[in-house]
CSV table of C-alpha atoms in Angstrom, one decimal:
chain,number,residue,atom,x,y,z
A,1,UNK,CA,116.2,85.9,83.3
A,2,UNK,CA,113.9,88.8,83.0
A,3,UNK,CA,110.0,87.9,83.9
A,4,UNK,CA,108.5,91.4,82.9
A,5,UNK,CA,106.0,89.5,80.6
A,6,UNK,CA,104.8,87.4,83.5
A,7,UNK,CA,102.1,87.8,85.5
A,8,UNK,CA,102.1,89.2,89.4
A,9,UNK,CA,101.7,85.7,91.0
A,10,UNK,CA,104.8,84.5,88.3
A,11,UNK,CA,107.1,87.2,89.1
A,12,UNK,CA,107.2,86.5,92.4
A,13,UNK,CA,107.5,82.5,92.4
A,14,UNK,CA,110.3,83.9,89.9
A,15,UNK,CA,111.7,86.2,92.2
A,16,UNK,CA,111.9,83.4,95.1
A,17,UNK,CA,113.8,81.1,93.0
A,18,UNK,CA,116.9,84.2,92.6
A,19,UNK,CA,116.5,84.7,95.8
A,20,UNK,CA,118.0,81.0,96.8
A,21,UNK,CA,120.4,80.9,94.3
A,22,UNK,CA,121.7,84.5,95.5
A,23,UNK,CA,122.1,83.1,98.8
A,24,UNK,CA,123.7,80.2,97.4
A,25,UNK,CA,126.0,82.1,95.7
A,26,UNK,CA,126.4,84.5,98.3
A,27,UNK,CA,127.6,81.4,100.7
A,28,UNK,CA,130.1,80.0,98.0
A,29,UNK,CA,131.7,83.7,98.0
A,30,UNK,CA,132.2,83.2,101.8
A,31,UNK,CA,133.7,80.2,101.6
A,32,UNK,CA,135.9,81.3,99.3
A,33,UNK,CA,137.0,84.6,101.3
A,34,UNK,CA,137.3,82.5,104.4
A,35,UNK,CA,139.6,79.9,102.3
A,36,UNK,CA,141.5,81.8,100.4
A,37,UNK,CA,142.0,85.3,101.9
A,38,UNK,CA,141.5,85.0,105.6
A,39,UNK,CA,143.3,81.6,105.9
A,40,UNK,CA,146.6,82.8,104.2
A,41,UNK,CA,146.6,85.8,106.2
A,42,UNK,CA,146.4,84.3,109.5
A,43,UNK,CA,149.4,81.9,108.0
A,44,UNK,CA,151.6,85.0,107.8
A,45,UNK,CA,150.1,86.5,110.8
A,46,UNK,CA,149.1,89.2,109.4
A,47,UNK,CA,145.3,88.4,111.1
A,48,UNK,CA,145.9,86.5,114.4
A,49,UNK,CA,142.7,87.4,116.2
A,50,UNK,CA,144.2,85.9,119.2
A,51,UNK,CA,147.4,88.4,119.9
A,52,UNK,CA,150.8,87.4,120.7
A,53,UNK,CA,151.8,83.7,122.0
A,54,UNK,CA,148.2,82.6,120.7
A,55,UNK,CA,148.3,81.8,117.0
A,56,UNK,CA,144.9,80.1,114.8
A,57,UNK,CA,146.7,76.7,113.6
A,58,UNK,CA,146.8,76.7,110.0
A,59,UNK,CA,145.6,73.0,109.2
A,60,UNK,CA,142.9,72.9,111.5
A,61,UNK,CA,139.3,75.3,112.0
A,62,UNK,CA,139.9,78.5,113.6
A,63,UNK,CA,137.4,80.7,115.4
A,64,UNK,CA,137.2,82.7,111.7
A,65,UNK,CA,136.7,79.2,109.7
A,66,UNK,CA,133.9,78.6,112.4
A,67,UNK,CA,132.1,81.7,111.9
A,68,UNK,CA,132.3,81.7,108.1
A,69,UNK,CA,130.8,78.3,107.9
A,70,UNK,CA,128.2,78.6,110.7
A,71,UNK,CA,127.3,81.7,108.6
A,72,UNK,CA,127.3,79.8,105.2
A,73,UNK,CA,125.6,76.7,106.7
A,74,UNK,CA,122.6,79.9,107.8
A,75,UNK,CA,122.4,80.9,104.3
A,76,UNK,CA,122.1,77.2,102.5
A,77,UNK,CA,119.1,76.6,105.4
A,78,UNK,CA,117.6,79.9,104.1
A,79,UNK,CA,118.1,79.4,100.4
A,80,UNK,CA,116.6,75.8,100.7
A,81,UNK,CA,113.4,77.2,102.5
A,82,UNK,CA,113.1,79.6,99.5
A,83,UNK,CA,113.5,77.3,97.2
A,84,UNK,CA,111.1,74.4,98.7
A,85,UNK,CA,108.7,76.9,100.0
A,86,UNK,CA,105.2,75.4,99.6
A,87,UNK,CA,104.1,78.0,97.1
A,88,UNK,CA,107.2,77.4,95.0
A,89,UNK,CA,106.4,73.5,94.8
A,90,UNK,CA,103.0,74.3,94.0
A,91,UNK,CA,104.2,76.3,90.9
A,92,UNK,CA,106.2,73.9,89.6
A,93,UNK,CA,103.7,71.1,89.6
A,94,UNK,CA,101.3,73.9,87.9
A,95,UNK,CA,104.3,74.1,85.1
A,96,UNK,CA,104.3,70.3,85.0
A,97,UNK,CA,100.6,70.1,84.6
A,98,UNK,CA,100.1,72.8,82.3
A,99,UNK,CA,103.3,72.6,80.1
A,100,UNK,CA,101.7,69.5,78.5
A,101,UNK,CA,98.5,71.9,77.2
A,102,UNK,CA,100.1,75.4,76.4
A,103,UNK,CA,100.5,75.9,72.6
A,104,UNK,CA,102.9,78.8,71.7
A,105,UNK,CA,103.8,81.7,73.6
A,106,UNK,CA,102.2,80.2,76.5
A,107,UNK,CA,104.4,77.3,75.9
A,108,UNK,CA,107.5,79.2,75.4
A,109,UNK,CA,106.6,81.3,78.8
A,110,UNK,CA,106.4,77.8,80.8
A,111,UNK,CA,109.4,76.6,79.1
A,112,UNK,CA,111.5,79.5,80.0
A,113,UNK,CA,109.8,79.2,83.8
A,114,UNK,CA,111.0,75.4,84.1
A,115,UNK,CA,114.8,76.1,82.7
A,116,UNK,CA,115.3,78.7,84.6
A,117,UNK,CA,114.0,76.4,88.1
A,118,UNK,CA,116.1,74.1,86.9
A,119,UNK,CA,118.9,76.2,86.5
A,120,UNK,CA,118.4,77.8,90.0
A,121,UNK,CA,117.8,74.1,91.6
A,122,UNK,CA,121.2,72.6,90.0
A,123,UNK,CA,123.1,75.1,91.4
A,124,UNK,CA,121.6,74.8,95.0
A,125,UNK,CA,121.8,70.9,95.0
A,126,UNK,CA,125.3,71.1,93.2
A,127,UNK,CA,127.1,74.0,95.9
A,128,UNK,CA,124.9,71.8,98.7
A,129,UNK,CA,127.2,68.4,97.5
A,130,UNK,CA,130.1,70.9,97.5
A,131,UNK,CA,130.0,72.2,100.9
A,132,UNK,CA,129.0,68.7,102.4
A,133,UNK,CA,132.3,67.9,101.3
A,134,UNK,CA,134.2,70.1,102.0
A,135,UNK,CA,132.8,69.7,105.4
A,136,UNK,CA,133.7,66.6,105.6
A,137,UNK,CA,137.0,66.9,104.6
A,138,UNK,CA,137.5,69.7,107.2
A,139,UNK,CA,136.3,68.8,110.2
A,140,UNK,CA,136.5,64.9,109.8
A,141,UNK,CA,139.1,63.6,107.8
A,142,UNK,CA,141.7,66.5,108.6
A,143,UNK,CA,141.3,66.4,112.8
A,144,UNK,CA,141.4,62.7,112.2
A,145,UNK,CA,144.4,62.4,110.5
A,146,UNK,CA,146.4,65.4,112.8
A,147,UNK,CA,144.8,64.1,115.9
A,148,UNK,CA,145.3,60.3,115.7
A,149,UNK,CA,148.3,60.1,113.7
A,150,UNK,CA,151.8,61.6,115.4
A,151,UNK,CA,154.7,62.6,113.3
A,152,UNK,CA,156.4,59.4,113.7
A,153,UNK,CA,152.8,57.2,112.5
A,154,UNK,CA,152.7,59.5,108.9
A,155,UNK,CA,154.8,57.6,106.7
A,156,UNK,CA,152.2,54.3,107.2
A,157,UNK,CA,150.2,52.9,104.6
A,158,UNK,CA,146.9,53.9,106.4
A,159,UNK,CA,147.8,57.8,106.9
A,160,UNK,CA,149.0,58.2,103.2
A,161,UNK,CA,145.7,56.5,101.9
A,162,UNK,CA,142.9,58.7,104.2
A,163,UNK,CA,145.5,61.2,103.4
A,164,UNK,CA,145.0,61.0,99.4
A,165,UNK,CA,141.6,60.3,100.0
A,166,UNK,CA,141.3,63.9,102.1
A,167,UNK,CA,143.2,66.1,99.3
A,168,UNK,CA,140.8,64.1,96.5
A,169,UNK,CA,137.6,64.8,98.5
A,170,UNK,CA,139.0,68.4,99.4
A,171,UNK,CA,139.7,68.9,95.6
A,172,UNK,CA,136.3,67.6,93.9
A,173,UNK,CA,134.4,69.9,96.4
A,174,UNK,CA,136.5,72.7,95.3
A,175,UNK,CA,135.7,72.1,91.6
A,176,UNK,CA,132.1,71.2,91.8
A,177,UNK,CA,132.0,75.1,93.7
A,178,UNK,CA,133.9,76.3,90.9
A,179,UNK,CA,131.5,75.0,88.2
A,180,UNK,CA,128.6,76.5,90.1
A,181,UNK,CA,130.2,79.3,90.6
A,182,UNK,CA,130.5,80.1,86.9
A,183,UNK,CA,127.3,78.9,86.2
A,184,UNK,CA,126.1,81.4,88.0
A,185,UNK,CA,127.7,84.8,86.9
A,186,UNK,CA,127.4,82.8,83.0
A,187,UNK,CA,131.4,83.1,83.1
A,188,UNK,CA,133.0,83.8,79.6
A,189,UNK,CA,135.0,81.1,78.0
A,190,UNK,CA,138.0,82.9,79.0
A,191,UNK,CA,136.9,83.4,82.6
A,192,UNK,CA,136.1,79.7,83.0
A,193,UNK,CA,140.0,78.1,82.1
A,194,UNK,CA,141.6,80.8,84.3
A,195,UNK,CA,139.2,80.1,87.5
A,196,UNK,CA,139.5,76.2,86.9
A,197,UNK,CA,143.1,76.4,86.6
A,198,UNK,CA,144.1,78.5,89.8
A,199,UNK,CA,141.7,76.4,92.4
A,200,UNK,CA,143.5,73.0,90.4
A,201,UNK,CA,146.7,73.8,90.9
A,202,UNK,CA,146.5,75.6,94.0
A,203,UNK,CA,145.0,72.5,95.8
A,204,UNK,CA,147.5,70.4,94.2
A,205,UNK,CA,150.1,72.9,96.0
A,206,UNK,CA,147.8,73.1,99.4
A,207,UNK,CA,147.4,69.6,99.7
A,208,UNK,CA,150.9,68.8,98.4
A,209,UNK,CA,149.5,65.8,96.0
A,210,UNK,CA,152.9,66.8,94.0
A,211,UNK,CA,155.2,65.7,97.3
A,212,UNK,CA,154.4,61.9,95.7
A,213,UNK,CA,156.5,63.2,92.5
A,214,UNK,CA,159.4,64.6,94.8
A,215,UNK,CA,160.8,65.2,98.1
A,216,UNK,CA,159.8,68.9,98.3
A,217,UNK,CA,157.2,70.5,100.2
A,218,UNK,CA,155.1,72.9,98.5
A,219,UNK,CA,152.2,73.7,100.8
A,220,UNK,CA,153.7,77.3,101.5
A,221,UNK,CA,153.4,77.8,97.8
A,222,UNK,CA,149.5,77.6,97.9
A,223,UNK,CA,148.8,80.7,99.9
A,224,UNK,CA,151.1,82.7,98.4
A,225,UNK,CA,149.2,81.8,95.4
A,226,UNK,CA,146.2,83.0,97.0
A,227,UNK,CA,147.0,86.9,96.3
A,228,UNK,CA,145.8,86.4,93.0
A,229,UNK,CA,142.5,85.3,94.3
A,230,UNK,CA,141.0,89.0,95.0
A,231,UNK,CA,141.6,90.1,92.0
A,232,UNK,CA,139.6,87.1,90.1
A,233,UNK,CA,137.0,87.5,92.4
A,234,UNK,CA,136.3,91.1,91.9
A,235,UNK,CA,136.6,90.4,87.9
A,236,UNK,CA,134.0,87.9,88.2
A,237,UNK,CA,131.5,90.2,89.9
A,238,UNK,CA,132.3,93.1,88.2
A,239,UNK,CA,131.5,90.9,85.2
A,240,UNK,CA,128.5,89.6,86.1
A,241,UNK,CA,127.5,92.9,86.9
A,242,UNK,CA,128.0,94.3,83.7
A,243,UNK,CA,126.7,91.4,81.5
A,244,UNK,CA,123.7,91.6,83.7
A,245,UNK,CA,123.2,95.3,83.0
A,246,UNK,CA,124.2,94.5,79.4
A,247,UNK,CA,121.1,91.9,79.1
A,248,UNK,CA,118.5,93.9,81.1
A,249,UNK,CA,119.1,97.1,78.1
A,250,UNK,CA,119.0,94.6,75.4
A,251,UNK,CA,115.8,93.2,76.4
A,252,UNK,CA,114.2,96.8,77.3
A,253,UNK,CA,115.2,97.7,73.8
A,254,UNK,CA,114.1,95.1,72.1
A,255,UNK,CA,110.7,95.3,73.2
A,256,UNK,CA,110.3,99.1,73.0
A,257,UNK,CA,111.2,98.7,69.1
């Protein structure tokens, strides 16, 4: 959203708002390299950080899952204390206040101000409710169920509901990540069906939801899947990138003519 036509004090309540949902966005990336890159390579050890005889277990948090979300958790504190900063609340309730007087331009600027908080705010709160549970599916639900259930214990009625209930929870959070994600970079229609699709049906594989349908395991499937995964990523930035550029020259040309 350019804010050229704002004023000094605007721009920068402006500029706080992109910086918290750049962070935000910055920590959904990380998750997504730490889940789909560095987990399937330390599956085929090609990255075992701990040498030979001492392998990261696949289905529980390793010391690079720890990082990763230690460092994400450090970015969501930061974007929040952007985005809630006392100066930033203080604008808002000015745009609340003054939204109901403004006539016109002034009306449309204030307009364009509260969308675009909105829009910032969503995606904050929305990646937040992601990462809480995916949390919780990771360090909760999945030590619980390989800890205090043994090999023997997995076919009872308890593991295969908390079990269902895992994969569901580890699902939605990957979706609601997905649809900020997009929101985000303003994915194209034909970005948005391809993105959906490969996290669907490559948790469906990861979590092996499909084993209900038949006797075959299909968890390996998932990271193979996950080679794909670089090259959507680096579309999605490189796109961004350009529609971004793209906006920035329309609207410098449209106000010099």
């Amino acid at each position: 959203m350019p804010a050229r036509n704002y004023s000094t004090k605007e721009k920068k309540f402006l500029q706080i708002i992109r910086i918290g949902t750049f962070l935000t966005f910055v920590a959904i990336n990380l998750k997504f390299i730490v889940v789909d890159i560095i987990k399937p390579l330390e599956l085929f050890n090609i990255l075992q950080f701990g040498g030979y005889g001492r392998h990261f277990e696949f289905h529980m948090p390793s010391l690079p899952d720890i990082c990763g979300d230690i460092l994400a958790i450090i970015l969501f504190v930061t974007a929040y204390l952007f985005m809630n900063s006392t100066s930033v609340r203080d604008k808002i309730g000015d745009i609340a206040f003054g939204f109901c007087n403004a006539k016109g331009t002034e009306q449309d600027s204030l307009m364009r101000m509260r969308d675009y908080v909105l829009w910032g705010k969503n995606i904050f709160y929305l990646s937040t409710a992601g990462f809480l549970f995916y949390f919780f599916s990771k360090y909760v639900l999945t030590p619980c169920l390989e800890v205090f259930f043994f090999e023997e214990t997995k076919t009872e009625t308890s593991f295969l509901v908390l079990n269902i209930i895992n994969n569901v929870i580890r699902l939605f959070a990957d979706l609601i990540l997905v649809y900020t994600y997009c929101k985000y970079i303003g994915a194209s229609k034909h970005f948005k069906p391809v993105f959906y699709s490969f996290f669907f049906l490559r948790d469906l594989l990861f979590t092996n939801l499909l084993g209900f349908l038949h006797k075959y395991d299909l968890e390996i499937v998932a990271p193979t899947l996950d080679v794909i995964f670089p090259l959507l990523l680096i579309y999605a930035i490189i796109s961004y990138i350009i529609k971004t550029k793209s906006e920035e020259k329309s609207y410098e040309v449209r106000h010099i003519t």
